[in-house]
Coordinates of N, CA and C in Angstrom, one line a residue:
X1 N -165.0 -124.0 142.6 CA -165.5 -123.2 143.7 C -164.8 -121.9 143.6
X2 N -165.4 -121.0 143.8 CA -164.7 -119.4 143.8 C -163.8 -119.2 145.1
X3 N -162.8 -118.8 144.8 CA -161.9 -118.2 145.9 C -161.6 -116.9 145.7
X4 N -162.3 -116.4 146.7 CA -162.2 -114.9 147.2 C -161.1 -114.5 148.0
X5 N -159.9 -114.1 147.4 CA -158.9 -113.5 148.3 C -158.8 -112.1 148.5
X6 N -157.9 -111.2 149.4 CA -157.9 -109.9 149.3 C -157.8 -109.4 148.7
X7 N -158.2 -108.0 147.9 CA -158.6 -107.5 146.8 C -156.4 -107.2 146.5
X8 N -155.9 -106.9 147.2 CA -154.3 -107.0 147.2 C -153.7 -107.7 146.4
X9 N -154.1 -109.2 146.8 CA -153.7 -110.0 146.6 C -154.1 -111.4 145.3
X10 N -153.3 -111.5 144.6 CA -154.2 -112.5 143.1 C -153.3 -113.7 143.6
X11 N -154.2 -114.9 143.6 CA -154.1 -116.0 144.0 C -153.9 -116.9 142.8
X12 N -153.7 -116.7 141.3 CA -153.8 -117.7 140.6 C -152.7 -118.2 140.1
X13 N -151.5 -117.7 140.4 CA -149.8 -118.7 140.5 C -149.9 -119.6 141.8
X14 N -150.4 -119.1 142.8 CA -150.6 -120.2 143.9 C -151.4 -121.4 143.7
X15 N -152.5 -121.2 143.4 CA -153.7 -122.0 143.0 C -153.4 -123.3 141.8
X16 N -152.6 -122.4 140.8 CA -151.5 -123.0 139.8 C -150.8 -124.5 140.1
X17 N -149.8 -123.6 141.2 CA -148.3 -124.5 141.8 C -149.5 -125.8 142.9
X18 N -150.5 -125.1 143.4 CA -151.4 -126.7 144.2 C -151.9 -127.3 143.4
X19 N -151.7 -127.1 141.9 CA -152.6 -128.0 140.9 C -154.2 -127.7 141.3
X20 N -154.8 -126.9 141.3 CA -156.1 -126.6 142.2 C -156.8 -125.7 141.1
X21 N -156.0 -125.7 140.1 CA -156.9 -124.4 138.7 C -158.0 -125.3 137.9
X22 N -158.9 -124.8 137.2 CA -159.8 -124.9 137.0 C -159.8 -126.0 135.7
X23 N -158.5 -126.2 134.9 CA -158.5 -127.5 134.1 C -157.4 -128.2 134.4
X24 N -157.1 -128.3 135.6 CA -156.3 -129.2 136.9 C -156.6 -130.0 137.7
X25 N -157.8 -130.1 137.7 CA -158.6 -130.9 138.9 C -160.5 -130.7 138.8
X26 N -160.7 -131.8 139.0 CA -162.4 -132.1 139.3 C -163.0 -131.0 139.5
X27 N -162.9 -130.7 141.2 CA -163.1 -129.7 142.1 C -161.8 -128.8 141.8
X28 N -162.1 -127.5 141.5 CA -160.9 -126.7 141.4 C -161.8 -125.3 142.0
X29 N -160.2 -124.3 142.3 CA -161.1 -123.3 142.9 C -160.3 -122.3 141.2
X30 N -161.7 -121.1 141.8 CA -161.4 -120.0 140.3 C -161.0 -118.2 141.5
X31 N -159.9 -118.3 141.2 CA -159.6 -117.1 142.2 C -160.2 -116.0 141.7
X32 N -160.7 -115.2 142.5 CA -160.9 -113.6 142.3 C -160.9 -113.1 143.7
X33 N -161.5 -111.4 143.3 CA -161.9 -110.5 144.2 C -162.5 -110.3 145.2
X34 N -162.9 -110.2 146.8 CA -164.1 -109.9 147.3 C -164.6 -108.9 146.6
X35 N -163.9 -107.7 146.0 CA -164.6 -106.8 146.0 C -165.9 -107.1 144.7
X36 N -165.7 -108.3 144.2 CA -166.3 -108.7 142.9 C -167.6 -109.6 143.3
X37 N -167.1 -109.7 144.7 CA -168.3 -110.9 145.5 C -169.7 -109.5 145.4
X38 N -170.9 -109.1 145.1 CA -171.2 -108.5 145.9 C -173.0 -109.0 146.0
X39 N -173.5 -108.4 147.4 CA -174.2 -109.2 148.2 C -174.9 -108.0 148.4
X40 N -175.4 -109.0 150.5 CA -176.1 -107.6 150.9 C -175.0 -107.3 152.2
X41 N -175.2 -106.1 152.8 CA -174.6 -105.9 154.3 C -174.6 -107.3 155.1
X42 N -175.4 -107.8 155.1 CA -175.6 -109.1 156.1 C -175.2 -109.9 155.6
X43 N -174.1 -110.1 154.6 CA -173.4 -111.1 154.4 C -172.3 -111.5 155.6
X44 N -171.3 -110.8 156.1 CA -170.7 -111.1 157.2 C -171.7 -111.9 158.5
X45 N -172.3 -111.4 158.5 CA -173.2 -111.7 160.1 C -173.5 -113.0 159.8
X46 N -173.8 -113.6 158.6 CA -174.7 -114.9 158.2 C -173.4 -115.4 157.7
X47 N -172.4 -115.4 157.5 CA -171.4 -116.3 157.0 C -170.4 -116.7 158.0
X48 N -169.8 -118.3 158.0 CA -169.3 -119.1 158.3 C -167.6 -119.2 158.0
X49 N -167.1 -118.8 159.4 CA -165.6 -118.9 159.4 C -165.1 -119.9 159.8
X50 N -164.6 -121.0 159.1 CA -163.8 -122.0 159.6 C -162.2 -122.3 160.0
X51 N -161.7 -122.8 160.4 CA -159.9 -122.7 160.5 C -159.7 -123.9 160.4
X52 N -159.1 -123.7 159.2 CA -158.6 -125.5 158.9 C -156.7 -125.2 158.9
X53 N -156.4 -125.8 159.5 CA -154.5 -125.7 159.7 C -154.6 -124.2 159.8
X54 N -153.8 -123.8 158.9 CA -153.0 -122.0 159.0 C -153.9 -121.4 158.3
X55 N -154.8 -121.5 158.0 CA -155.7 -121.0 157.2 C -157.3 -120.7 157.7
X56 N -158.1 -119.2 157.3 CA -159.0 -119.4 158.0 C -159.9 -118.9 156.3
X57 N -161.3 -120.3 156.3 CA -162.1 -120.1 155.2 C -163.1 -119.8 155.6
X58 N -163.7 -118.6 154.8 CA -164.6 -118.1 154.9 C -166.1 -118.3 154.1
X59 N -167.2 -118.6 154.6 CA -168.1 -119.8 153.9 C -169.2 -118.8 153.8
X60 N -169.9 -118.3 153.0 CA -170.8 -117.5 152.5 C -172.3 -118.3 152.7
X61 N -173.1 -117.5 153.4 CA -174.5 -118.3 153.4 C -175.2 -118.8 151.6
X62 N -176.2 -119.3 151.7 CA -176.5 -119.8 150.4 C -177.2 -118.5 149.7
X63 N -178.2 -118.1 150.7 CA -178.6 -117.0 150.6 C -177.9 -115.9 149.8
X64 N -176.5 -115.5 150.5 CA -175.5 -114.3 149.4 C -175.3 -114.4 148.4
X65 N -174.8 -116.4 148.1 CA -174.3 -116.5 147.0 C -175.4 -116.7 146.3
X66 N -177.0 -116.9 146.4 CA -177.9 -116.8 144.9 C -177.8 -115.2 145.2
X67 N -177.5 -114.1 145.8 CA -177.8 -112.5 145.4 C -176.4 -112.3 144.9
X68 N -175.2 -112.8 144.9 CA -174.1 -112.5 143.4 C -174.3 -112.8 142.6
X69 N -175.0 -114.4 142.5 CA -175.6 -115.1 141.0 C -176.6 -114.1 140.3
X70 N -177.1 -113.4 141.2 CA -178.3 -112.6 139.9 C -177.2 -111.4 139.3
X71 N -176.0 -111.2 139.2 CA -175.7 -110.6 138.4 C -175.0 -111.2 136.7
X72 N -175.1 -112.2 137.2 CA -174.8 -112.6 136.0 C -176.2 -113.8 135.1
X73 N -176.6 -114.3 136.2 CA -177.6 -115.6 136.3 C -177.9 -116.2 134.6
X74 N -176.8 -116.8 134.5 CA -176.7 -118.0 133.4 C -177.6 -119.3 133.6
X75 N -178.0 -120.3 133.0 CA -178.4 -120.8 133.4 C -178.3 -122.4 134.7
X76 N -176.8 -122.5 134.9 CA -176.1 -123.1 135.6 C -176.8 -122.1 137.0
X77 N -176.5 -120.8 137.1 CA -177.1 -120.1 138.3 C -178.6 -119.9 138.3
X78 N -179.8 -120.4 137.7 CA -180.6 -120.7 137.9 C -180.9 -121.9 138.6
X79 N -180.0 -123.2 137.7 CA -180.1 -124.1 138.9 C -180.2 -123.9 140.1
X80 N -178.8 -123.2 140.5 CA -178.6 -123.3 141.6 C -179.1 -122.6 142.3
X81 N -180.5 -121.8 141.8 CA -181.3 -121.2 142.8 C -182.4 -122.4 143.1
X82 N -182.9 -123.2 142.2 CA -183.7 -124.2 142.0 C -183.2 -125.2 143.3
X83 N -181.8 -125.5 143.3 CA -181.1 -126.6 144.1 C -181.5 -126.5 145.5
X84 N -180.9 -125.0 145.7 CA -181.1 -124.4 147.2 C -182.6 -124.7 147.5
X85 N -183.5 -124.0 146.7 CA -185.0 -124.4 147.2 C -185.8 -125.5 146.9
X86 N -185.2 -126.1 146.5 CA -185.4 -128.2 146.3 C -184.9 -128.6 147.6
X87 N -184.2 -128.1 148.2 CA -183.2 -128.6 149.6 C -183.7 -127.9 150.7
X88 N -184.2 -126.8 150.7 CA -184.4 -126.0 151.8 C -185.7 -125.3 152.0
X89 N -186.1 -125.3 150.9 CA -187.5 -124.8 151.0 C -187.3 -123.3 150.6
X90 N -186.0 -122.3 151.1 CA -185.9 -121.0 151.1 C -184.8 -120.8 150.0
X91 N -184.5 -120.1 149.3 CA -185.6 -118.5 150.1 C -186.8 -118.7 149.4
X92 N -187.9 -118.1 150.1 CA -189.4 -118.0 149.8 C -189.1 -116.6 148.8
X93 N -190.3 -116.4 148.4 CA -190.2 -115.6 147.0 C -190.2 -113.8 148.3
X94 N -191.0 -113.7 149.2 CA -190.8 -112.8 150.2 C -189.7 -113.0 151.0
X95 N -189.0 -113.9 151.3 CA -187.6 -113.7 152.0 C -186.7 -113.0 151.0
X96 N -186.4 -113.6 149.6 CA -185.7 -113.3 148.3 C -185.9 -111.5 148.0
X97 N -187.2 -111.6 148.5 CA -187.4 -109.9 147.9 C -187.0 -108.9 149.1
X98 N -187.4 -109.4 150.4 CA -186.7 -108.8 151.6 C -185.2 -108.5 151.5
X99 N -184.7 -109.7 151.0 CA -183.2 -109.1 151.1 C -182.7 -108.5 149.8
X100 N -183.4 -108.5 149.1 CA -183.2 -108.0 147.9 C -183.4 -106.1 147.8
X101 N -184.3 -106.0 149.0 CA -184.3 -104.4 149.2 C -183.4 -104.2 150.2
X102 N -183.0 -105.7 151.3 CA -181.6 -104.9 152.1 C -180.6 -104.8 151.1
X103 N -180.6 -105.0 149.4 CA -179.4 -104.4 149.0 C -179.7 -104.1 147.6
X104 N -180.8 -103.3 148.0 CA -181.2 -102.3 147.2 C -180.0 -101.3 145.8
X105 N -179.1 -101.2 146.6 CA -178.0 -100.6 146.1 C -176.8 -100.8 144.8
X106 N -177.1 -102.4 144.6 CA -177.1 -103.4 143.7 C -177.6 -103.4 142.6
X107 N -179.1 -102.2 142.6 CA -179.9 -102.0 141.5 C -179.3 -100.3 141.1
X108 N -178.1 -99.6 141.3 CA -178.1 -98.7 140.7 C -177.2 -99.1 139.6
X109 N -177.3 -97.7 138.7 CA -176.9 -97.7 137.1 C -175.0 -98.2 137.6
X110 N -174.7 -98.8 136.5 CA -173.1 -98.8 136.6 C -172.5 -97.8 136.6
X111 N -171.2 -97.8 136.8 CA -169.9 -96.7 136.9 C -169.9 -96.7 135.3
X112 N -169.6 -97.7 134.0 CA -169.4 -97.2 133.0 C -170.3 -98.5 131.9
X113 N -170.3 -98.2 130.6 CA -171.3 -98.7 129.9 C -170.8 -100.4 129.3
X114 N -169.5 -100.1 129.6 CA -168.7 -101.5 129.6 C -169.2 -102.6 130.2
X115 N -169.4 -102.2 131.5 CA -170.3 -103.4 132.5 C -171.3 -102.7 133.2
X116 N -172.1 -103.4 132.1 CA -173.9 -102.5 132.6 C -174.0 -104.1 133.7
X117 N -175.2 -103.0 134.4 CA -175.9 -103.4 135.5 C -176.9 -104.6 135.4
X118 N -176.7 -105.7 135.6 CA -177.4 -106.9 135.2 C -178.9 -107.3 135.9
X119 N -178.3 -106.5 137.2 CA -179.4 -106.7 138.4 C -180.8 -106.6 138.2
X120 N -181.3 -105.2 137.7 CA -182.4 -105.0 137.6 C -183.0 -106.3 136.5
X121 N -182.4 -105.9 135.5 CA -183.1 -107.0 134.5 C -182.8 -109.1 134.8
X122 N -182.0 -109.2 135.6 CA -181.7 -110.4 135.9 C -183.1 -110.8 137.1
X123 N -183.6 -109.8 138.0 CA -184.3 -110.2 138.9 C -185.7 -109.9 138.0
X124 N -186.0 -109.4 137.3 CA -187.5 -109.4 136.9 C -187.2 -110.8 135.9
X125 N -186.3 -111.8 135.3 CA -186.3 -112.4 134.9 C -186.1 -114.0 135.8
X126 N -185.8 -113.8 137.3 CA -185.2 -114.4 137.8 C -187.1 -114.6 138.6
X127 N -187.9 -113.8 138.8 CA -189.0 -113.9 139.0 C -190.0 -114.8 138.2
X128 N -189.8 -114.4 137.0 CA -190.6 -115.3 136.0 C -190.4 -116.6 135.9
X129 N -189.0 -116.8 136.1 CA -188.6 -118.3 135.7 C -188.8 -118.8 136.9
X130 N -188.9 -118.7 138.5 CA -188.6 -119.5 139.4 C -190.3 -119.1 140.0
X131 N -190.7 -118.1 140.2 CA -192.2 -118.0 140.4 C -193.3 -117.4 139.6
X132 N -193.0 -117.7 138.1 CA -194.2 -117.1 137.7 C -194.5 -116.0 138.0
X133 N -194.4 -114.8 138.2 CA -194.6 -113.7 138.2 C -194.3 -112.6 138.2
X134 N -194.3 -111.4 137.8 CA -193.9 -110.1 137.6 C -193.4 -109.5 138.8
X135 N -192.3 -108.8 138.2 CA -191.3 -107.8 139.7 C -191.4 -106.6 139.1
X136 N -191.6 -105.5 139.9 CA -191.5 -104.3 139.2 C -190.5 -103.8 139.9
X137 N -188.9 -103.4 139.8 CA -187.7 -103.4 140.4 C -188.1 -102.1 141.2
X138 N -188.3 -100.5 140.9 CA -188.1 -99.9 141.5 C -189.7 -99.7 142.4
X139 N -191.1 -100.4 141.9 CA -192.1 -100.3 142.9 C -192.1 -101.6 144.1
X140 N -191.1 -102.6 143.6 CA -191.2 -103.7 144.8 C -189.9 -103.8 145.9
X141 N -188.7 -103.3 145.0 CA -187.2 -103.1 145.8 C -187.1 -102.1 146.3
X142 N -186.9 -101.2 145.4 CA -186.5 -99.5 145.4 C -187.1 -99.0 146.5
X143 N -188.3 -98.6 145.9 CA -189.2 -97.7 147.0 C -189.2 -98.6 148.4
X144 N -189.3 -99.3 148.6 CA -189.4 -100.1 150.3 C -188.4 -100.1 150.9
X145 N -187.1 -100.4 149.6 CA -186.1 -100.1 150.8 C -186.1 -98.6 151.1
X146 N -186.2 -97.7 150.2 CA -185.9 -96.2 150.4 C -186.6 -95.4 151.6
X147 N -187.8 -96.6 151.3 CA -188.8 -95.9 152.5 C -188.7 -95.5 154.2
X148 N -188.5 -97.3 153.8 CA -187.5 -98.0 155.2 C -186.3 -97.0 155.7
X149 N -185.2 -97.1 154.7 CA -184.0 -95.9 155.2 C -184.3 -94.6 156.0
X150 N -185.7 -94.1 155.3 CA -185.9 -92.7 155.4 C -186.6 -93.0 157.0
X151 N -187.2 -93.7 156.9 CA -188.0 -94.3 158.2 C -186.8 -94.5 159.6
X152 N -185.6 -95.1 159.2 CA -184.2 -95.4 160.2 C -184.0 -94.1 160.5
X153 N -183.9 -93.0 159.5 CA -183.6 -91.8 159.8 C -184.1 -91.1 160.8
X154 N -185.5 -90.5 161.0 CA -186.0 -90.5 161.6 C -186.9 -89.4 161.2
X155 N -187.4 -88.4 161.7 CA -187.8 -87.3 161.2 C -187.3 -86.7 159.8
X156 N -187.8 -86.0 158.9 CA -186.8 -85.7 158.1 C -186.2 -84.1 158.2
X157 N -184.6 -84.0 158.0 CA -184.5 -82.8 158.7 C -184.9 -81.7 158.4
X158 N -184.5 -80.5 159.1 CA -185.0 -79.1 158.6 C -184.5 -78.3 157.2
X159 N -185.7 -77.7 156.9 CA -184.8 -77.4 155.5 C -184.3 -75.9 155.7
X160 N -182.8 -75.9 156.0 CA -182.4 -74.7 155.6 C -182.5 -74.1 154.7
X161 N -182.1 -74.8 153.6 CA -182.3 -73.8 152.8 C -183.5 -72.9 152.6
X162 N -185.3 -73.5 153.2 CA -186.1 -72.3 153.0 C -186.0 -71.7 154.1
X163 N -185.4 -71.7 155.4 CA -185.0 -70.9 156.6 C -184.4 -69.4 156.2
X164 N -183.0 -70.2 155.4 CA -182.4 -68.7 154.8 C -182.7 -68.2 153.7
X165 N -183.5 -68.8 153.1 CA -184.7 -67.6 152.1 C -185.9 -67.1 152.3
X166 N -186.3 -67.7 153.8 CA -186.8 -66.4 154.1 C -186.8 -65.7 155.4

């Protein structure tokens, strides 16, 4: 299981000394980053805080965790998109794409060429294999979400710049 500690803080001499690493035990946790978790905005709101003794765990909807699996989506994380909707029925291929334009932002280019962006091409593949059919990333995510944004916005504002040219 992934353990998300503070981006501060590296958990794997602790994890170590509880015997809890990953060729230590059955169930073992694999420490990293939140900042490596990444989702949509509505991951807080939908996720599950528990307090067990001195400790408070933080439980991620299923939902989040298949939208971090599409960045890498091996085939272990196809299962596990399979599993969730053998169990739950969701996400439907329109709830999947709904939240998939609340985190539209997941589909831009990387910071450097080392770790390219898996997203786009992981979801038009993540389409095929689980419903048969074609995603066009920037005509079914992109634009709707952008649309939407522009729409929150409200009016669009004035354009100075042709004000003061002419």
């Amino acid at each position: 299981m992934d353990f998300l500690s503070d981006d501060d803080e590296d958990d794997n001499e602790r994890i170590l000394l509880l015997g809890l690493a990953k060729r230590q035990a059955d169930f073992y946790l694999e420490p990293g980053f939140r900042l490596s978790f990444r989702t949509t905005s509505h991951m807080r709101a939908r996720a599950k805080t528990v307090q067990l003794g001195h400790v408070a765990v933080t439980i991620p909807h299923p939902l989040d965790i298949l939208i971090g699996k599409l960045d890498r989506l091996d085939p272990k994380d196809l299962l596990a998109f399979r599993r969730v909707m053998d169990l739950t029925g969701h996400p439907t291929r329109e709830e999947f794409l709904r939240e998939l334009q609340n985190a539209a932002d997941l589909f831009r280019p990387a910071f450097d060429e080392e770790s390219p962006n898996r997203y786009p091409e992981n979801a038009v593949r993540l389409w095929r294999e689980l419903w048969q059919a074609e995603l066009d990333v920037r005509r079914d995510i992109i634009a709707p979400a952008l649309a939407r944004r522009r729409a929150g916005y409200g009016e669009p504002p004035p354009d100075y710049k042709r004000a003061l040219a002419e």
